[in-house]
Short mmCIF file of C-alpha atoms and ligand atoms in Angstrom, two decimals:
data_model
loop_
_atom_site.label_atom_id
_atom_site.label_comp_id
_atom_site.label_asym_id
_atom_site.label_seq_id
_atom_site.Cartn_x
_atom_site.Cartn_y
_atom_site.Cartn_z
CA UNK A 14 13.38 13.39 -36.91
CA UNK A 15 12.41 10.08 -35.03
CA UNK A 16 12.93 7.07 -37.10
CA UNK A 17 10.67 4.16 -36.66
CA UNK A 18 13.59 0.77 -36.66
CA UNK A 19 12.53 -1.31 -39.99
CA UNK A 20 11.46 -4.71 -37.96
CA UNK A 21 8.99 -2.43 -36.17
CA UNK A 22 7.43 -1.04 -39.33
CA UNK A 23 7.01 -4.39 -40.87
CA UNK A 24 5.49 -5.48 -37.90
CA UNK A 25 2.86 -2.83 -38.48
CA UNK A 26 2.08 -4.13 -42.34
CA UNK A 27 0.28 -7.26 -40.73
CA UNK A 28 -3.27 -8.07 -42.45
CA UNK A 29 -5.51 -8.90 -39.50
CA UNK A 30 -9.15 -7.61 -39.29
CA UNK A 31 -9.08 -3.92 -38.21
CA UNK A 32 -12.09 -1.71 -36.70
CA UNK A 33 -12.37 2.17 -36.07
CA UNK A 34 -14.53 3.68 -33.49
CA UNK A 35 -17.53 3.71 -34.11
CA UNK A 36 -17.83 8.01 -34.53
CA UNK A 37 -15.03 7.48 -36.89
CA UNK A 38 -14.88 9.63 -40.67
CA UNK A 39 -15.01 8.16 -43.30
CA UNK A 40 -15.23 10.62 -46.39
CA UNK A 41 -13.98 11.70 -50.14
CA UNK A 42 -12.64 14.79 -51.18
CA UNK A 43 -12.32 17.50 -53.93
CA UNK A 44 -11.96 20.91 -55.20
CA UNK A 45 -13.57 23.42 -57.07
CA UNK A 46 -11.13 24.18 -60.00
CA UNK A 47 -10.56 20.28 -59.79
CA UNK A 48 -14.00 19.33 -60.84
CA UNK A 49 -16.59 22.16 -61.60
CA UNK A 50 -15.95 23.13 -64.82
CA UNK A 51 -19.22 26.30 -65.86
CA UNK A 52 -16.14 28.52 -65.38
CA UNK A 53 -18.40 31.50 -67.17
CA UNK A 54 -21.76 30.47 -65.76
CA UNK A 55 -23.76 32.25 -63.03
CA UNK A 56 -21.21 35.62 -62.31
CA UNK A 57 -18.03 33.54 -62.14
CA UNK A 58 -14.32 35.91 -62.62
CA UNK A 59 -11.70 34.43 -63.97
CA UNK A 60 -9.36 32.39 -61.38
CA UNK A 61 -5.25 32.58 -61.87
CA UNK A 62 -5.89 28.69 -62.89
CA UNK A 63 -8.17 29.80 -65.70
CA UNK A 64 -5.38 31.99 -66.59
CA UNK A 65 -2.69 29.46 -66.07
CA UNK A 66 -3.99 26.38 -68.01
CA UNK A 67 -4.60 28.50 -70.69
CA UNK A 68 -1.18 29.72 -70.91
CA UNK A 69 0.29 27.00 -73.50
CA UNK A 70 2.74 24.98 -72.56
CA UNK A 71 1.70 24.86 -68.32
CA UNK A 72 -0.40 21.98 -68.59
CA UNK A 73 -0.32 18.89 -70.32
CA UNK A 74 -2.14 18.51 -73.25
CA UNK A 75 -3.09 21.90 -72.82
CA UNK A 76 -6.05 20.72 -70.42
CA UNK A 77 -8.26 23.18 -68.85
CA UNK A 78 -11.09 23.55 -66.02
CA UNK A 79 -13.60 24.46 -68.57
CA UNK A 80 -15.30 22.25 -68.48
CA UNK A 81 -13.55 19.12 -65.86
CA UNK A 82 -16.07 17.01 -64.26
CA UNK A 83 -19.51 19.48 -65.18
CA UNK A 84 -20.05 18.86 -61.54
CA UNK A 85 -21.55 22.56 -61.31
CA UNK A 86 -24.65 20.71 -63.50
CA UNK A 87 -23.84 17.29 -62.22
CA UNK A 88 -23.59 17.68 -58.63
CA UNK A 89 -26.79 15.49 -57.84
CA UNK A 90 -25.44 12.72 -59.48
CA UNK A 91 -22.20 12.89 -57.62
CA UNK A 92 -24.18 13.22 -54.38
CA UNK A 93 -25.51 10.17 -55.12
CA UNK A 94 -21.78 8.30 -55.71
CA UNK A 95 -21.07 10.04 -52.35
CA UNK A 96 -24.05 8.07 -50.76
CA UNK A 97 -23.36 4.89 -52.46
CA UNK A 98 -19.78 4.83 -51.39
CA UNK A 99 -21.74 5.02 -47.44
CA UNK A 100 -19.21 8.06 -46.67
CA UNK A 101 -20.51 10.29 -43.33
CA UNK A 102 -18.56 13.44 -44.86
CA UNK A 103 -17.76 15.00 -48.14
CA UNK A 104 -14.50 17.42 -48.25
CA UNK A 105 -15.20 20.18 -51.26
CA UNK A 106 -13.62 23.44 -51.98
CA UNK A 107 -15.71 26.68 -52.51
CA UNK A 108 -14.50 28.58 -55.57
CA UNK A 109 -13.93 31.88 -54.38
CA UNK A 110 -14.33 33.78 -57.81
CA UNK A 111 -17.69 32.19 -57.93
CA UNK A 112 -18.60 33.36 -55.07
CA UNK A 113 -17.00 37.03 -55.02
CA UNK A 114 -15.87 37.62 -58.70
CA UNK A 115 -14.25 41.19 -57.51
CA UNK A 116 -12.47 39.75 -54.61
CA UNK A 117 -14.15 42.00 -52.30
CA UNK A 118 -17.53 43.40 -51.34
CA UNK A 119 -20.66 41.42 -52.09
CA UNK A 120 -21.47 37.84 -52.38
CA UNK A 121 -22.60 37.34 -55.80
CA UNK A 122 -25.78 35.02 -55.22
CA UNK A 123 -25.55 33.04 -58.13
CA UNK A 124 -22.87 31.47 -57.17
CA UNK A 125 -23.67 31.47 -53.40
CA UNK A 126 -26.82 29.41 -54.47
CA UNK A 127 -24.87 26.78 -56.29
CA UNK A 128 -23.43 26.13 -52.79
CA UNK A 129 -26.40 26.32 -51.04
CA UNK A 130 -27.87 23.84 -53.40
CA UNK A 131 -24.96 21.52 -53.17
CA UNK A 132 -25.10 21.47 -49.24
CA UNK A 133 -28.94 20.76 -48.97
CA UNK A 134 -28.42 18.23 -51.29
CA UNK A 135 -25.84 16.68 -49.26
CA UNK A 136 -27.86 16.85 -46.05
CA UNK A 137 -31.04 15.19 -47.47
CA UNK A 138 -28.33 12.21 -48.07
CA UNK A 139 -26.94 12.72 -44.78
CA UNK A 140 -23.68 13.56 -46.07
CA UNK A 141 -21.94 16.21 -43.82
CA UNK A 142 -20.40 18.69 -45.70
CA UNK A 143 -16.84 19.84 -44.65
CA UNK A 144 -15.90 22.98 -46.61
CA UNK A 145 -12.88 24.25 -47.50
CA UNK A 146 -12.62 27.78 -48.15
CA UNK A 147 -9.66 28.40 -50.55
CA UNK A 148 -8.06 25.61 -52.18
CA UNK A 149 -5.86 27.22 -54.87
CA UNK A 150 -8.47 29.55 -57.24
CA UNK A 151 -7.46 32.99 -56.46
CA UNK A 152 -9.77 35.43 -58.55
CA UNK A 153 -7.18 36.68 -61.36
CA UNK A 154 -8.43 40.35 -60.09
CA UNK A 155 -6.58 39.71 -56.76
CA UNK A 156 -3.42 37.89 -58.65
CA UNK A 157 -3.13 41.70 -60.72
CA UNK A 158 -3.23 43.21 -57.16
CA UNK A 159 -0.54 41.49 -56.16
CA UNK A 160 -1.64 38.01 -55.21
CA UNK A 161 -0.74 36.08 -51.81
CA UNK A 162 2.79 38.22 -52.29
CA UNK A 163 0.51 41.38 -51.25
CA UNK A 164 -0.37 41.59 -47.47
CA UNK A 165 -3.72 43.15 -48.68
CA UNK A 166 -4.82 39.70 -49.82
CA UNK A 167 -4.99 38.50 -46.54
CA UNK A 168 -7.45 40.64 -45.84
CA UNK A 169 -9.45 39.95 -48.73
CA UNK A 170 -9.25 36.21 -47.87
CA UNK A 171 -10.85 36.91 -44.19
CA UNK A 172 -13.24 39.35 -45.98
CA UNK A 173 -14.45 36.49 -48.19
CA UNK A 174 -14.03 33.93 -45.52
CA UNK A 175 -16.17 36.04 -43.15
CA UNK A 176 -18.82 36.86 -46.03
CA UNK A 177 -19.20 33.40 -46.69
CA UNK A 178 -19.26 31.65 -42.86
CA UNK A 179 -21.97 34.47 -42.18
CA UNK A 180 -24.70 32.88 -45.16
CA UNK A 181 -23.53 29.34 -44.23
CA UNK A 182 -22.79 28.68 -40.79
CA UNK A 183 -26.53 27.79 -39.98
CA UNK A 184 -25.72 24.39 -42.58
CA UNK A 185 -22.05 24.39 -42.71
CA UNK A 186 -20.25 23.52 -39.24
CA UNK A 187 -16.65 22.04 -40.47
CA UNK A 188 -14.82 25.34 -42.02
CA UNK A 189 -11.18 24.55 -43.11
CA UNK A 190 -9.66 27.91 -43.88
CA UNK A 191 -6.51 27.04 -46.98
CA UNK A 192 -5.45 23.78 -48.33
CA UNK A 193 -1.96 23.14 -48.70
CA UNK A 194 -0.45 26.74 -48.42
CA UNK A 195 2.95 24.45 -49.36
CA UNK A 196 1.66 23.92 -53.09
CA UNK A 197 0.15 27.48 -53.27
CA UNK A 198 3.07 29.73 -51.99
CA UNK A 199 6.30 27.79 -53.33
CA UNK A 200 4.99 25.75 -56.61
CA UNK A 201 2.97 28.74 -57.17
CA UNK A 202 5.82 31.82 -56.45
CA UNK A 203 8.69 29.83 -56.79
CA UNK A 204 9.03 26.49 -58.92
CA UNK A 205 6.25 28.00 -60.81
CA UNK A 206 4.96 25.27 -61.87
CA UNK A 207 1.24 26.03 -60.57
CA UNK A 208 -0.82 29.05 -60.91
CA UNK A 209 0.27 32.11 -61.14
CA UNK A 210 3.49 30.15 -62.63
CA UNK A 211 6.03 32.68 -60.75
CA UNK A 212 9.61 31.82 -60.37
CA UNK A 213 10.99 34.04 -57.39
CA UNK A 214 11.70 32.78 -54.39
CA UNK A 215 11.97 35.82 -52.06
CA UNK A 216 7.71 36.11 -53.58
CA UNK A 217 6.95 32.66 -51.97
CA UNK A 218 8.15 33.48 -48.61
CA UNK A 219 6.34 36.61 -48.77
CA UNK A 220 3.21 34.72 -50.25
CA UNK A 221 3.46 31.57 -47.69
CA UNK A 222 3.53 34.31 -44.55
CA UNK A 223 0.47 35.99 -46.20
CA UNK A 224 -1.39 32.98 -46.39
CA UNK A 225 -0.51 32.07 -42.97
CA UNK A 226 -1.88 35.68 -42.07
CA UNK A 227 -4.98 35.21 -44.18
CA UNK A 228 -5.42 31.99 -41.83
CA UNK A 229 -5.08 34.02 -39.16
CA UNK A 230 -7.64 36.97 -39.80
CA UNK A 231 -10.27 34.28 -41.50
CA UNK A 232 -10.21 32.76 -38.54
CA UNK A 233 -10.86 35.41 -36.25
CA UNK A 234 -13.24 36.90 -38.41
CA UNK A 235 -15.34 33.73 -38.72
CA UNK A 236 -15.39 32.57 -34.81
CA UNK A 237 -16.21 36.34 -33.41
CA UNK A 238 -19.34 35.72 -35.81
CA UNK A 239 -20.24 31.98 -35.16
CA UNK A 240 -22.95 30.95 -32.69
CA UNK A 241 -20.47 27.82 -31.29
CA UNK A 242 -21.49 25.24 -33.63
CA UNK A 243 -18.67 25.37 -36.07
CA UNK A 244 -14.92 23.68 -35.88
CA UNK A 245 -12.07 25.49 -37.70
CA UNK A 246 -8.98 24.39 -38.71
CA UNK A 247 -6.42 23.86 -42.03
CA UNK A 248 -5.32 21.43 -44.11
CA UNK A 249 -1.17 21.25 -44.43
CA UNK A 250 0.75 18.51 -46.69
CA UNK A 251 3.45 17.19 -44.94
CA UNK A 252 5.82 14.45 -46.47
CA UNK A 253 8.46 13.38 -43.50
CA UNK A 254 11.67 13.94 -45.28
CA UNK A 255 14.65 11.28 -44.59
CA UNK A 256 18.21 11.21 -44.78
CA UNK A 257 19.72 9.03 -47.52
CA UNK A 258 21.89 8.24 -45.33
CA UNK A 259 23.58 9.04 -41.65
CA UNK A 260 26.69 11.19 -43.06
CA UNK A 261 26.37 14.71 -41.71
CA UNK A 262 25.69 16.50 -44.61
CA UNK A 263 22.69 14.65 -45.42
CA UNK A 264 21.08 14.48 -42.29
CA UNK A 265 21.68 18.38 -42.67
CA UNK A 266 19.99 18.62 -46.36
CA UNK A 267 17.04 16.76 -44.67
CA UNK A 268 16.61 18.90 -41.40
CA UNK A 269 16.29 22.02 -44.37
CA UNK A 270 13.80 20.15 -46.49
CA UNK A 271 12.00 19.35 -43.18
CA UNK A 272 11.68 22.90 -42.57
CA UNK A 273 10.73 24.07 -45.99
CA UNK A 274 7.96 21.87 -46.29
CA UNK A 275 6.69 20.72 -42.82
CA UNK A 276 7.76 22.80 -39.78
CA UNK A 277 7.83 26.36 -42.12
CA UNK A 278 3.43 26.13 -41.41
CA UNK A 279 3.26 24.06 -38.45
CA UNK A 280 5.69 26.17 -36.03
CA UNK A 281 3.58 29.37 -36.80
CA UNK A 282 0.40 27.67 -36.80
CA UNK A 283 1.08 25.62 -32.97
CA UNK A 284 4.49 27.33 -31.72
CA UNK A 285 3.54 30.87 -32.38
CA UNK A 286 6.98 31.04 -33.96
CA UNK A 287 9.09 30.59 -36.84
CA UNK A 288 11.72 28.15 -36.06
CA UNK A 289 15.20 29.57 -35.85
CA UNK A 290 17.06 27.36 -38.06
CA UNK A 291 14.84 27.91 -41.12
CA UNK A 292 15.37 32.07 -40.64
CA UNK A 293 18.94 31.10 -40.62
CA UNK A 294 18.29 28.82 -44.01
CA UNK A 295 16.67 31.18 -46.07
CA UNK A 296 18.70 34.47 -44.57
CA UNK A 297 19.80 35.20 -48.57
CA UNK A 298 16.47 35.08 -49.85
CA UNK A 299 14.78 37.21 -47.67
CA UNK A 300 14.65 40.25 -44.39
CA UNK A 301 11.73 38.66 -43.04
CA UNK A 302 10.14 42.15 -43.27
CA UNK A 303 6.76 41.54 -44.16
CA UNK A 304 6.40 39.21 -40.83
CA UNK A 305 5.01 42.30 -39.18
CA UNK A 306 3.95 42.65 -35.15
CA UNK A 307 1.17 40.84 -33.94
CA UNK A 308 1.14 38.33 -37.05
CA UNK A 309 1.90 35.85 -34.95
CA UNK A 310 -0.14 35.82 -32.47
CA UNK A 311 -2.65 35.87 -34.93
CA UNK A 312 -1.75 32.85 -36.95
CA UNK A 313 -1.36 30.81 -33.93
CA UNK A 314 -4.97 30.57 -32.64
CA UNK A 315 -6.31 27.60 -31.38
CA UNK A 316 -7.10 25.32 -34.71
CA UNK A 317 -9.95 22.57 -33.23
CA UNK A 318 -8.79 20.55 -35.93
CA UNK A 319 -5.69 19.85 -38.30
CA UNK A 320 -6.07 18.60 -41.96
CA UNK A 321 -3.34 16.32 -42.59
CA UNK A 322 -3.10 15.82 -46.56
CA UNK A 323 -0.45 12.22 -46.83
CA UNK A 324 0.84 11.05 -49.86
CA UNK A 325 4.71 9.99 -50.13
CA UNK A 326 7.63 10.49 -48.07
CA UNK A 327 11.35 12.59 -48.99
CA UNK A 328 14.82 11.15 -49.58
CA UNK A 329 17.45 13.68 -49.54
CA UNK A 330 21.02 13.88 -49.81
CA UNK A 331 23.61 16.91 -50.14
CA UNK A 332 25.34 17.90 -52.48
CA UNK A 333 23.45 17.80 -55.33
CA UNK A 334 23.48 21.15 -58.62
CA UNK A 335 21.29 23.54 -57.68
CA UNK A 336 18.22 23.67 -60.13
CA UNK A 337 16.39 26.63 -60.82
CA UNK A 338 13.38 27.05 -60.53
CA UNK A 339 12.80 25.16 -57.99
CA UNK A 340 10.56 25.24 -54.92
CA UNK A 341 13.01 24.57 -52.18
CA UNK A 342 14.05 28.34 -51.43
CA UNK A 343 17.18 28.58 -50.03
CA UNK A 344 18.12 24.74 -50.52
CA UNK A 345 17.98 24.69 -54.02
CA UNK A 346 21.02 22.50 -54.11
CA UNK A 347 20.11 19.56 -52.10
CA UNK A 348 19.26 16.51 -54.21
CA UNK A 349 16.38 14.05 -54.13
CA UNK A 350 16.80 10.33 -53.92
CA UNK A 351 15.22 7.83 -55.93
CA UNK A 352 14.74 4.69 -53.55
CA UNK A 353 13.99 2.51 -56.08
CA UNK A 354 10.18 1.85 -53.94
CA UNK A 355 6.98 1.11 -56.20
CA UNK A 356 5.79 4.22 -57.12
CA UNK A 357 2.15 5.73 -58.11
CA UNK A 358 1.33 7.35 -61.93
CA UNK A 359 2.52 10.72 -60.14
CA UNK A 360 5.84 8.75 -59.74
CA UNK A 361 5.23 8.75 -55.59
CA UNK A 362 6.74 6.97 -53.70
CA UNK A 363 4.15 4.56 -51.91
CA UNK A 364 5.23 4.36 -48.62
CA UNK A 365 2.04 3.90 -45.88
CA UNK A 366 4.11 3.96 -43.23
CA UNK A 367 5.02 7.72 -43.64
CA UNK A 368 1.38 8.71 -43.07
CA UNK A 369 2.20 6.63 -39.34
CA UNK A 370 5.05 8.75 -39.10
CA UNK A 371 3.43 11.91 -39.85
CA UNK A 372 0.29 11.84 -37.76
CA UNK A 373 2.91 10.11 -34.89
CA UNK A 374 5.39 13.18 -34.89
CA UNK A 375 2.18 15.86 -34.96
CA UNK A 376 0.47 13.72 -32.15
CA UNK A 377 4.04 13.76 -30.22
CA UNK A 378 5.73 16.68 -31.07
CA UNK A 379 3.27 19.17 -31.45
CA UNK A 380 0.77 17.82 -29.47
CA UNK A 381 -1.38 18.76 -32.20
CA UNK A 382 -5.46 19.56 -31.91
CA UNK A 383 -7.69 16.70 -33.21
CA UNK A 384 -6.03 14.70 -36.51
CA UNK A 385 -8.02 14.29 -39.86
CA UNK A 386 -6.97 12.63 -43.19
CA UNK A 387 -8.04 15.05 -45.58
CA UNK A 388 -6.48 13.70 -48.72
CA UNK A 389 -4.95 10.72 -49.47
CA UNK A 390 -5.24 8.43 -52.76
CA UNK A 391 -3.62 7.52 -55.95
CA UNK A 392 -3.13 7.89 -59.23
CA UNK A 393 -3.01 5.17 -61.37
CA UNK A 394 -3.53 4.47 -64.90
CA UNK A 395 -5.75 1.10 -65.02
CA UNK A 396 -8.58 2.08 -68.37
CA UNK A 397 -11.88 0.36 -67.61
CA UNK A 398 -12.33 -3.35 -68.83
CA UNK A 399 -14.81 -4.59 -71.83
CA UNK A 400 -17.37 -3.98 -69.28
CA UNK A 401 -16.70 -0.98 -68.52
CA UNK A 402 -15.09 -1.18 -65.33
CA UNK A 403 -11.96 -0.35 -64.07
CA UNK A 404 -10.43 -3.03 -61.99
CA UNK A 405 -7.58 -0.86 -59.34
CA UNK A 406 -6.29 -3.35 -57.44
CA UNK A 407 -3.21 -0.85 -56.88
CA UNK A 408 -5.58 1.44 -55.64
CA UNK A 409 -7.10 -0.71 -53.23
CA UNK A 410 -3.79 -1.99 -52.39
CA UNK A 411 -2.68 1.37 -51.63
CA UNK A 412 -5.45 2.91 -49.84
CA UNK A 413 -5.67 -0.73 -47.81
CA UNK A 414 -2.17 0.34 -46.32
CA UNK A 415 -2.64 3.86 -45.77
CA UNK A 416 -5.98 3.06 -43.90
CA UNK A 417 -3.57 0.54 -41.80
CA UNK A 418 -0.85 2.85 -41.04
CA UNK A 419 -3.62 5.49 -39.95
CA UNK A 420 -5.00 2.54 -37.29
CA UNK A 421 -1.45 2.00 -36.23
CA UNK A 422 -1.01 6.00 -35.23
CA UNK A 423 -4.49 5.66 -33.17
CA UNK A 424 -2.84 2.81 -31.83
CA UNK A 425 0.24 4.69 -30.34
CA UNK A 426 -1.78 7.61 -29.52
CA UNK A 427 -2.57 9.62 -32.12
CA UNK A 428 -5.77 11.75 -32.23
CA UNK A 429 -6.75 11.04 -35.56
CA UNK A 430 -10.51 10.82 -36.20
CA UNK A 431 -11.30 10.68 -39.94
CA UNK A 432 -10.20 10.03 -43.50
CA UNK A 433 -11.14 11.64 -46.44
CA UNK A 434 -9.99 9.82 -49.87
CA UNK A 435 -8.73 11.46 -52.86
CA UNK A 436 -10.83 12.00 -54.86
CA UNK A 437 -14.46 11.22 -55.51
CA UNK A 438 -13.89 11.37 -59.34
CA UNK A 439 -11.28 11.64 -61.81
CA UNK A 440 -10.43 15.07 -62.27
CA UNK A 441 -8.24 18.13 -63.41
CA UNK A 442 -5.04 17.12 -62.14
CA UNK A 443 -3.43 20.61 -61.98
CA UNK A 444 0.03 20.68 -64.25
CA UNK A 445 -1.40 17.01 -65.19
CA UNK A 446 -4.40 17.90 -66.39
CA UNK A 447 -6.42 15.02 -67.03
CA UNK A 448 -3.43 12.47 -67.79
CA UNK A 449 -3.57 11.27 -64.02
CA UNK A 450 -6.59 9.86 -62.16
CA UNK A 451 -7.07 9.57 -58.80
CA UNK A 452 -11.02 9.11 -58.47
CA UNK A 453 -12.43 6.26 -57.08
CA UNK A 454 -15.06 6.51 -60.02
CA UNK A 455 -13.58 6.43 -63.26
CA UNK A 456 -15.23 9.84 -65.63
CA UNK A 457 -15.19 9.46 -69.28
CA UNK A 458 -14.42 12.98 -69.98
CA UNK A 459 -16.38 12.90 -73.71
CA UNK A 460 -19.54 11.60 -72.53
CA UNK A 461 -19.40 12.59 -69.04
CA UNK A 462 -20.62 9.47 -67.95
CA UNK A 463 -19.04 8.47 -64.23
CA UNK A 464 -18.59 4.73 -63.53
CA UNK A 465 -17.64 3.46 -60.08
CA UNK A 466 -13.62 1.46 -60.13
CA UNK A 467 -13.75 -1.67 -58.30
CA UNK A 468 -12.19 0.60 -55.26
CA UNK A 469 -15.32 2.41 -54.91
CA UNK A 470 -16.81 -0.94 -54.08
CA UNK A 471 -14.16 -1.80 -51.94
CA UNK A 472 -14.42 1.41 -49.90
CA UNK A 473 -18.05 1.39 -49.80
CA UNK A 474 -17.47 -2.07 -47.84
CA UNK A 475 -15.09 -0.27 -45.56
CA UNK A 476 -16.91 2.14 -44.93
CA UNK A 477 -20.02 -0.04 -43.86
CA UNK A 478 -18.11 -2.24 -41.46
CA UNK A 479 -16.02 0.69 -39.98
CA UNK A 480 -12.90 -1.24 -40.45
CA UNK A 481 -10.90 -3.52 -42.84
CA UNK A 482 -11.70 -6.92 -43.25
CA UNK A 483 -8.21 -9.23 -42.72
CA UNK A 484 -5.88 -9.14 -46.34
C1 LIG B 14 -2.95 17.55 -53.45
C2 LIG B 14 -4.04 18.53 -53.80
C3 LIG B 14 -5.22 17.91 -54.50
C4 LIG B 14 -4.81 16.84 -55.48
C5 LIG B 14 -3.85 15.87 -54.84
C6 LIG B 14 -3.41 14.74 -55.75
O1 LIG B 14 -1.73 18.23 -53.37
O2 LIG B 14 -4.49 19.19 -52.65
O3 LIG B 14 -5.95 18.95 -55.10
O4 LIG B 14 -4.30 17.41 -56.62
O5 LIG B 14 -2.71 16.55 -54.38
#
C-alpha cells in the first residue's frame, strides 16, 4: 500500500481557512434499527437484531431497539435538528421488515407510509433524502431461510430493493443498495459478534459473496425500472491497514488484512474480479463454490457513486495466537497493534489522515466513480453540563480533522463530493447498545428529550460557510 512520508502528513494538519465547492454535501446519517424504535407498530416482523439484542448476554446492558430514539413518532422533530444543523442531505436506512415483514411479495403500506411521510417531510425542509436500502435488519423470516449464507436471499434483497425503488423513485433519487457488507458478512457469520451472532467462517464468505450478488441483482432490478433520475451506488468501510513495521512477515499480515477488509468488496465491485492472493488466503476455509457464472459480471456494474464509511486505520503484525472467533477468516493469527494514538470511546484510533489515504488510494487505484463520506464521527462520553449541554470539544476536534484530511484528498485529486456525519442523534450502538454516543445531539433516553452538543453548533457553522474557519 502507498505510504504517505510523516513530514508530508503533518504538513497536511495545518489550520488555515478551508472552503468546499460550492455544490458540495454536507449531511448526517443514520439507520433504522439504530434509531426507530415502534419495532411492533404498523406490520413490522421481527429483524435478526430484534432477535439478537434480546439474546442475553450480546449487548451491553442488555439494550434493545425497542424503543432507541422513538424516531418512528419523532421523526418531525428530528427533521427539524436536520434543518437547524443547515445540512443539504440526510443519509437514513429503510427497515426492510417494516417494509416487507415476509421478506417477499407485497409492500406492507403501513410501513411504506412511514417512509413516505419521512421523505415529504424532508423535502418541505429541503433536505434531500439519500436512502439506504439495507443497513443490517434482515427480517428474522429470511435469517430461518438461511440468511445472506443462502443465495436465495439475494434475490429477495433485489425483490425488496426493486419493490421499494418502484413506490419511491418519483421522491427518492440517491439509492445506496447495502451498508458495510464488511460488518454484516464477517462480524455477523464469523466473529459473531453482530446479528445473527454466527461463528463460522466458511458462512461469511458465503454470506459476503451473497451480499455482493444481492448488490448486483438490486441494482439491475432498480435501473431497468428508473426513468434516469436516480444515482446508485454502496457504502463500503475501509480502514487502510499498516505494517507495524517493514520486516517481511508483517508487511505480509497487512497485505491479508488489506484484503479481508478492503480489496475482498472493492475488486468485485470495480475489477470484476476477486483478487488472486485473497483466493489463495482463505483456500482452507472455503471452494469458492457458491461464486457461480455470471456473478461477476453482475456485481461489477457501473456504481455512479461510492459510499466511503472512515473511521480509524489498522496496525498489524505477524505472528500473533490465533483467536477464535474472530472475523479475519483465514488470518486469524495475525495480531493487532496498539499504537499508543488518542483513541475515541470505541477505543479507535483517531487518525484523520487515514480517511486522506483512503479516498487517495480509491481515487488512484481504482479510479473509483464519484467519492462520498457517508459516515464518519465519534463516540465520546462528555454528559451534558448544569445547563444541559454537552460541551464535545473532542468531537469537534475530531470531525475538524477528518473534514481537513477530506479537503486534502480533493486537493490531490480525489473525486470526493460530500460528507455525511455520524450520527444525527445518539443512538443504539449495536453490541454497545446505548453505552457509546456518537450523535451530534445528545438524547436523554428516559425522557426522550434531544438537545443539540456544542458540535451541532459547530457543524451548523460549517455547514453555512461551506468550509472551516482557520483553528
Ligand atoms: C458503522 C455503522 C454505523 C455506526 C458506526 C459507528 O460501522 O455503519 O451504523 O454504528 O459504525
Amino acid at each position: 500500500m502507498p505510504t504517505t512520508p510523516p513530514a508530508d502528513r503533518n504538513a497536511e494538519r495545518g489550520s488555515e481557512a478551508l472552503s468546499f465547492p460550492t455544490d458540495f454535501v454536507w449531511g448526517a446519517a443514520t439507520a433504522s434499527y439504530q434509531i426507530e424504535g415502534a419495532v411492533d407498530e404498523g406490520g413490522r416482523s421481527a429483524s435478526i437484531w430484534d432477535t439478537f439484542s434480546h439474546t442475553p448476554g450480546m449487548v451491553v446492558d442488555g439494550d434493545t431497539g425497542d424503543v432507541a430514539c422513538d424516531h418512528y413518532h419523532r421523526y418531525r422533530e428530528d427533521v427539524a435538528l436536520l434543518a437547524d444543523l443547515g445540512v443539504s442531505h440526510y443519509r437514513f436506512s429503510l427497515a426492510w421488515p417494516r417494509l416487507q415483514p415476509e421478506g417477499r411479495g407485497a409492500l406492507n403500506e403501513a410501513g411504506l407510509d412511514f417512509y413516505v411521510r419521512l421523505v415529504e417531510a424532508l423535502l418541505e425542509r429541503d433536505i434531500t433524502p439519500w436512502v439506504t436500502l439495507y443497513h443490517w435488519d434482515l427480517p428474522q423470516v429470511l435469517e430461518d431461510a438461511g440468511g445472506w449464507p443462502a443465495r436465495e436471499t439475494a434475490q429477495r434483497f433485489a425483490d425488496y430493493s426493486a419493490a421499494v425503488h418502484a413506490r419511491l423513485h418519483d421522491r427518492v433519487h440517491a439509492w445506496t443498495t447495502l451498508n458495510e457488507p464488511w460488518v454484516a458478512a464477517f462480524l455477523g457469520y464469523a466473529a459473531g459478534e453482530h446479528a445473527p451472532g454466527v461463528r463460522d467462517p466458511a458462512q461469511a464468505l458465503r454470506a459476503a459473496h451473497h451480499l455482493l450478488l444481492g448488490h448486483g441483482l438490486a441494482l439491475e432490478a432498480m435501473r431497468a425500472q428508473d426513468p434516469g433520475t436516480s444515482t446508485f451506488g454502496i457504502t463500503l468501510n475501509f480502514s487502510p491497514v499498516r505494517s507495524a513495521t517493514e520486516d517481511e512477515a508483517d508487511v505480509e499480515a497487512a497485505r491479508r488484512i488489506d484484503a479481508l477488509q478492503n480489496r475482498l468488496f472493492l475488486d468485485p465491485l470495480l475489477r470484476g474480479r476477486y483478487a488472486e492472493d485473497l483466493l489463495e488466503d482463505v483456500a482452507d476455509v472455503t471452494d469458492g463454490a457458491h461464486v457461480q457464472e455470471g456473478d461477476l459480471e453482475r456485481i461489477a456494474q457501473p456504481l455512479d457513486f461510492l459510499g466511503v464509511n472512515y473511521y480509524f486505520p489498522w496496525t498489524v503484525r505477524a505472528g500473533g495466537r490465533a483467536t477464535a472467533p474472530s472475523p479475519w477468516v483465514g488470518s486469524e493469527d495475525v495480531e493487532f497493534v496498539d499504537r499508543g494514538l488518542p483513541t475515541t470511546a470505541m477505543g479507535w484510533e483517531i487518525e484523520p489522515d487515514g480517511l486522506r489515504e483512503t479516498l487517495t488510494r480509491l481515487s488512484d487505484e481504482y479510479a473509483a466513480p464519484p467519492l462520498y463520506v457517508t459516515e464518519n464521527g465519534a463516540a465520546f462520553d462528555e454528559a451534558p453540563g448544569p445547563d444541559g449541554v454537552v460541551q464535545d470539544a473532542n468531537r469537534i476536534a475530531y470531525l475538524d480533522g477528518h473534514f481537513r484530511a477530506a479537503h486534502a484528498a480533493r486537493e490531490r485529486g480525489a473525486d470526493v463530493r460530500g460528507y455525511f456525519v455520524w450520527s444525527l442523534l445518539d443512538n443504539f450502538e449495536w453490541a454497545f447498545g446505548f453505552s457509546r454516543r456518537f450523535g451530534l445531539v445528545h438524547v436523554d433516553y428516559p425522557t426522550q428529550r434531544r438537545t443539540p452538543k456544542a458540535s451541532a453548533g459547530w457543524y451548523a457553522q460549517v455547514t453555512r460557510r461551506n468550509g472551516l474557519p482557520a483553528a
